[in-house]
Coordinates of C-alpha atoms in Angstrom, one line a residue:
Chain A
A264 CA -18.2 -4.9 -2.8
Q265 CA -15.4 -3.0 -5.9
S266 CA -12.2 -4.4 -7.7
V267 CA -10.0 -3.0 -10.0
T268 CA -8.2 -3.8 -12.9
Q269 CA -5.0 -2.2 -14.8
L270 CA -5.2 -3.7 -17.3
D271 CA -1.3 -3.3 -17.4
S272 CA 1.7 -4.7 -15.4
Q273 CA 4.9 -3.2 -17.3
V274 CA 4.8 -0.1 -19.5
P275 CA 7.9 0.3 -21.4
V276 CA 7.9 4.1 -22.3
F277 CA 11.0 6.7 -24.0
E278 CA 11.3 10.1 -22.4
E279 CA 9.3 13.3 -24.1
A280 CA 6.3 10.6 -25.5
P281 CA 2.8 10.5 -23.7
V282 CA 1.7 7.8 -21.3
E283 CA -1.7 6.1 -20.6
L284 CA -1.9 3.8 -17.9
R285 CA -5.3 1.9 -17.8
C286 CA -7.4 1.6 -14.6
N287 CA -11.5 0.0 -14.9
Y288 CA -13.3 -0.6 -11.7
S289 CA -16.6 -2.1 -11.0
S290 CA -18.8 -1.0 -8.2
S291 CA -22.7 -0.8 -8.2
V292 CA -22.2 2.2 -6.2
S293 CA -21.4 5.6 -6.9
V294 CA -17.6 5.6 -6.4
Y295 CA -15.0 8.2 -5.5
L296 CA -10.9 7.2 -7.2
F297 CA -7.2 7.3 -6.5
W298 CA -4.4 7.3 -8.1
Y299 CA -0.9 7.0 -6.5
V300 CA 2.3 6.5 -7.0
Q301 CA 4.7 4.6 -6.1
Y302 CA 9.0 5.4 -6.5
P303 CA 11.3 3.1 -5.5
N304 CA 11.8 2.2 -2.3
Q305 CA 9.4 4.8 -0.9
G306 CA 6.2 4.1 -0.3
L307 CA 2.7 5.4 -1.7
Q308 CA 1.9 9.4 -2.2
L309 CA -1.3 10.6 -3.5
L310 CA -1.2 12.1 -7.0
L311 CA -4.8 13.1 -7.9
K312 CA -7.9 12.1 -6.8
Y313 CA -11.4 11.9 -7.9
L314 CA -14.4 12.3 -5.1
S315 CA -17.4 14.3 -7.7
G316 CA -17.7 17.1 -10.3
S317 CA -15.5 17.7 -13.1
T318 CA -14.4 14.4 -14.7
L319 CA -11.2 15.7 -15.6
V320 CA -9.1 15.7 -12.8
K321 CA -5.5 17.2 -12.4
G322 CA -2.5 16.4 -10.4
I323 CA 0.6 16.6 -9.1
N324 CA 3.8 15.9 -12.2
G325 CA 1.2 16.8 -15.1
F326 CA -0.6 14.4 -14.6
E327 CA -4.0 13.9 -15.2
A328 CA -7.0 11.0 -15.2
E329 CA -10.4 11.5 -16.5
F330 CA -12.9 9.6 -15.3
N331 CA -15.2 7.9 -17.4
K332 CA -18.6 6.6 -16.1
S333 CA -20.2 5.2 -18.7
Q334 CA -17.0 3.2 -19.5
T335 CA -16.1 2.7 -15.1
S336 CA -13.2 3.7 -16.1
F337 CA -9.9 5.9 -14.5
H338 CA -6.8 6.2 -17.1
L339 CA -3.7 8.3 -16.1
R340 CA -2.2 10.7 -19.2
K341 CA 0.4 12.7 -19.0
P342 CA 1.6 14.4 -22.8
S343 CA 5.7 14.1 -22.0
V344 CA 7.3 11.7 -19.9
H345 CA 10.6 12.2 -17.8
I346 CA 12.9 9.8 -16.7
S347 CA 11.9 10.3 -13.3
D348 CA 8.7 9.0 -13.2
T349 CA 9.7 5.9 -13.5
A350 CA 7.8 4.7 -11.0
E351 CA 4.6 1.6 -10.2
Y352 CA 1.0 3.4 -10.5
F353 CA -1.7 2.5 -8.5
C354 CA -5.3 3.2 -9.2
A355 CA -7.7 2.9 -6.3
V356 CA -11.2 2.9 -5.6
R357 CA -13.7 3.4 -3.0
S358 CA -17.8 4.0 -1.8
P359 CA -18.3 7.4 -1.0
S360 CA -19.5 6.2 2.6
G361 CA -17.0 7.7 5.4
Y362 CA -16.2 3.8 6.9
S363 CA -15.6 2.3 3.2
T364 CA -11.4 1.5 3.2
L365 CA -9.5 2.1 -0.4
T366 CA -9.3 -1.0 -2.9
F367 CA -5.4 -1.3 -4.4
G368 CA -5.6 -1.9 -8.1
K369 CA -2.2 -4.9 -8.5
G370 CA -0.1 -1.7 -9.7
T371 CA 1.7 -0.3 -13.5
M372 CA 4.8 -0.6 -13.6
L373 CA 5.6 2.6 -15.8
L374 CA 9.7 2.5 -16.9
V375 CA 10.8 6.1 -18.6
S376 CA 13.8 5.3 -20.8
P377 CA 16.7 7.3 -22.7
Chain B
D175 CA 10.8 15.0 10.3
A176 CA 8.5 11.9 8.2
D177 CA 4.5 11.9 9.6
V178 CA 4.7 8.4 9.4
T179 CA 7.1 5.9 10.7
Q180 CA 7.9 2.6 10.9
T181 CA 10.3 0.6 12.9
P182 CA 12.3 -2.1 11.8
R183 CA 12.7 -1.1 8.3
N184 CA 14.1 -4.5 7.7
R185 CA 13.8 -7.5 9.4
I186 CA 14.9 -11.0 9.0
T187 CA 13.3 -13.8 11.4
K188 CA 12.7 -17.6 11.3
T189 CA 9.4 -19.7 10.6
G190 CA 7.2 -19.2 14.3
K191 CA 8.4 -16.0 16.1
R192 CA 7.0 -13.5 17.2
I193 CA 7.2 -10.0 16.0
M194 CA 6.4 -6.8 16.1
L195 CA 6.0 -3.7 12.6
E196 CA 5.5 -0.8 14.9
C197 CA 3.8 2.8 13.4
S198 CA 3.9 6.1 14.7
Q199 CA 2.2 9.2 12.8
T200 CA 2.5 13.3 14.1
K201 CA -0.6 13.9 11.3
G202 CA -3.1 14.0 14.3
H203 CA -5.1 11.7 12.3
D204 CA -7.7 9.4 12.7
R205 CA -7.5 6.2 10.7
M206 CA -4.7 4.5 10.5
Y207 CA -4.2 1.3 8.4
W208 CA -1.7 -1.3 7.8
Y209 CA -1.0 -2.9 4.3
R210 CA 1.0 -5.8 2.8
Q211 CA 2.8 -5.5 -1.1
D212 CA 3.6 -8.1 -2.6
P213 CA 5.0 -8.0 -6.4
G214 CA 2.4 -8.7 -8.7
L215 CA -0.5 -8.4 -6.1
G216 CA -0.9 -4.5 -5.5
L217 CA -1.4 -3.3 -2.0
R218 CA -3.8 -5.3 0.5
L219 CA -5.2 -4.5 3.5
I220 CA -4.6 -6.2 7.2
Y221 CA -6.6 -4.1 9.5
Y222 CA -7.6 -0.7 9.6
S223 CA -8.6 1.2 12.7
F224 CA -10.9 4.4 13.0
D225 CA -10.1 5.5 16.6
V226 CA -8.5 4.4 18.8
K227 CA -11.9 1.9 20.0
D228 CA -11.8 0.3 16.9
I229 CA -10.1 -2.5 15.5
N230 CA -11.5 -3.9 12.0
K231 CA -10.2 -6.9 10.0
G232 CA -9.3 -6.1 6.5
E233 CA -9.3 -8.0 3.3
I234 CA -6.4 -10.6 4.2
S235 CA -6.0 -10.9 8.1
D236 CA -5.7 -14.2 9.4
G237 CA -2.3 -14.7 10.3
Y238 CA -2.0 -11.1 12.0
S239 CA -3.4 -9.3 15.1
V240 CA -3.0 -5.3 15.7
S241 CA -2.8 -3.0 18.9
R242 CA -3.6 0.9 18.4
Q243 CA -2.3 2.2 21.7
A244 CA -2.7 5.9 20.7
Q245 CA -4.2 8.5 18.2
A246 CA -0.3 8.4 17.0
K247 CA 0.2 4.6 17.2
F248 CA -1.0 1.5 15.5
S249 CA 2.0 -1.9 15.8
L250 CA 0.6 -5.4 13.9
S251 CA 1.8 -8.3 14.6
L252 CA 2.8 -11.3 13.9
E253 CA 2.5 -14.9 16.8
S254 CA 4.0 -17.0 14.3
A255 CA 5.5 -16.3 11.4
I256 CA 5.4 -18.3 8.5
P257 CA 7.6 -17.4 5.2
N258 CA 3.9 -16.7 3.4
Q259 CA 4.6 -13.7 5.4
T260 CA 7.1 -12.4 3.2
A261 CA 6.8 -9.1 2.0
L262 CA 6.8 -5.7 2.2
Y263 CA 4.5 -4.0 5.0
F264 CA 3.1 -0.7 4.7
C265 CA 1.3 2.1 7.9
A266 CA -0.4 4.6 6.1
T267 CA -3.1 7.1 8.1
S268 CA -5.4 9.2 6.4
D269 CA -8.8 11.8 7.6
L270 CA -11.9 12.5 6.3
M271 CA -11.7 16.1 5.5
T272 CA -8.4 15.1 2.0
D273 CA -9.6 11.6 1.3
T274 CA -5.9 10.9 1.4
Q275 CA -3.9 8.1 3.2
Y276 CA 0.0 9.3 4.1
F277 CA 1.9 6.2 3.9
G278 CA 4.9 5.5 5.7
P279 CA 8.5 4.3 4.0
G280 CA 7.2 0.7 4.9
T281 CA 8.7 -3.0 6.5
R282 CA 10.4 -5.2 4.7
L283 CA 10.2 -8.4 6.6
T284 CA 11.9 -12.1 5.7
V285 CA 10.4 -15.3 7.7
L286 CA 12.9 -18.4 7.0

């Protein structure tokens, strides 16, 4: 079974500062990794995903994440955040099997202030 | 028009009542899911369906049931609602080609 740990429940940051949201996973097999974002009063939408290939993955809105197999991590980064990035961010994992489902972390609330 | 719709968007009900949450999609996906979101707990999978004839229990299926009426429709029922089922419920769809889940806007359910 897989599990996901998001180490920070809340990350406050000032506008235009860099940010990193941390995600660690546990799995005995290879994994697919995802970051989803939930803006206030909305459903989740995909930010980026790692399935295979390059370990540095670029997503929408200037976000990127790096898959580190030895550290079992998939941290999300943005070099300069905007007020509009205020949202909850979820890391998720699943096995490559076509019949597996996503396991989500508990989420990290990113609070961007002016 | 939204690709994944949920009705109702908000519902307040009383303990012991039966309630149905409905989900419809126009994305043509075979796979559909029901999740509940609680503050500090993230999203937890209730039930999922990989095609019309396939229904599977998720992590927290007790107290819930589902019906897959068609490729486009997947309903979640609470046979006898209880207060700890108060939560935000999301429906999602996915296809294997893009490996992306598409979420509805959510239904906020309050059980008094």
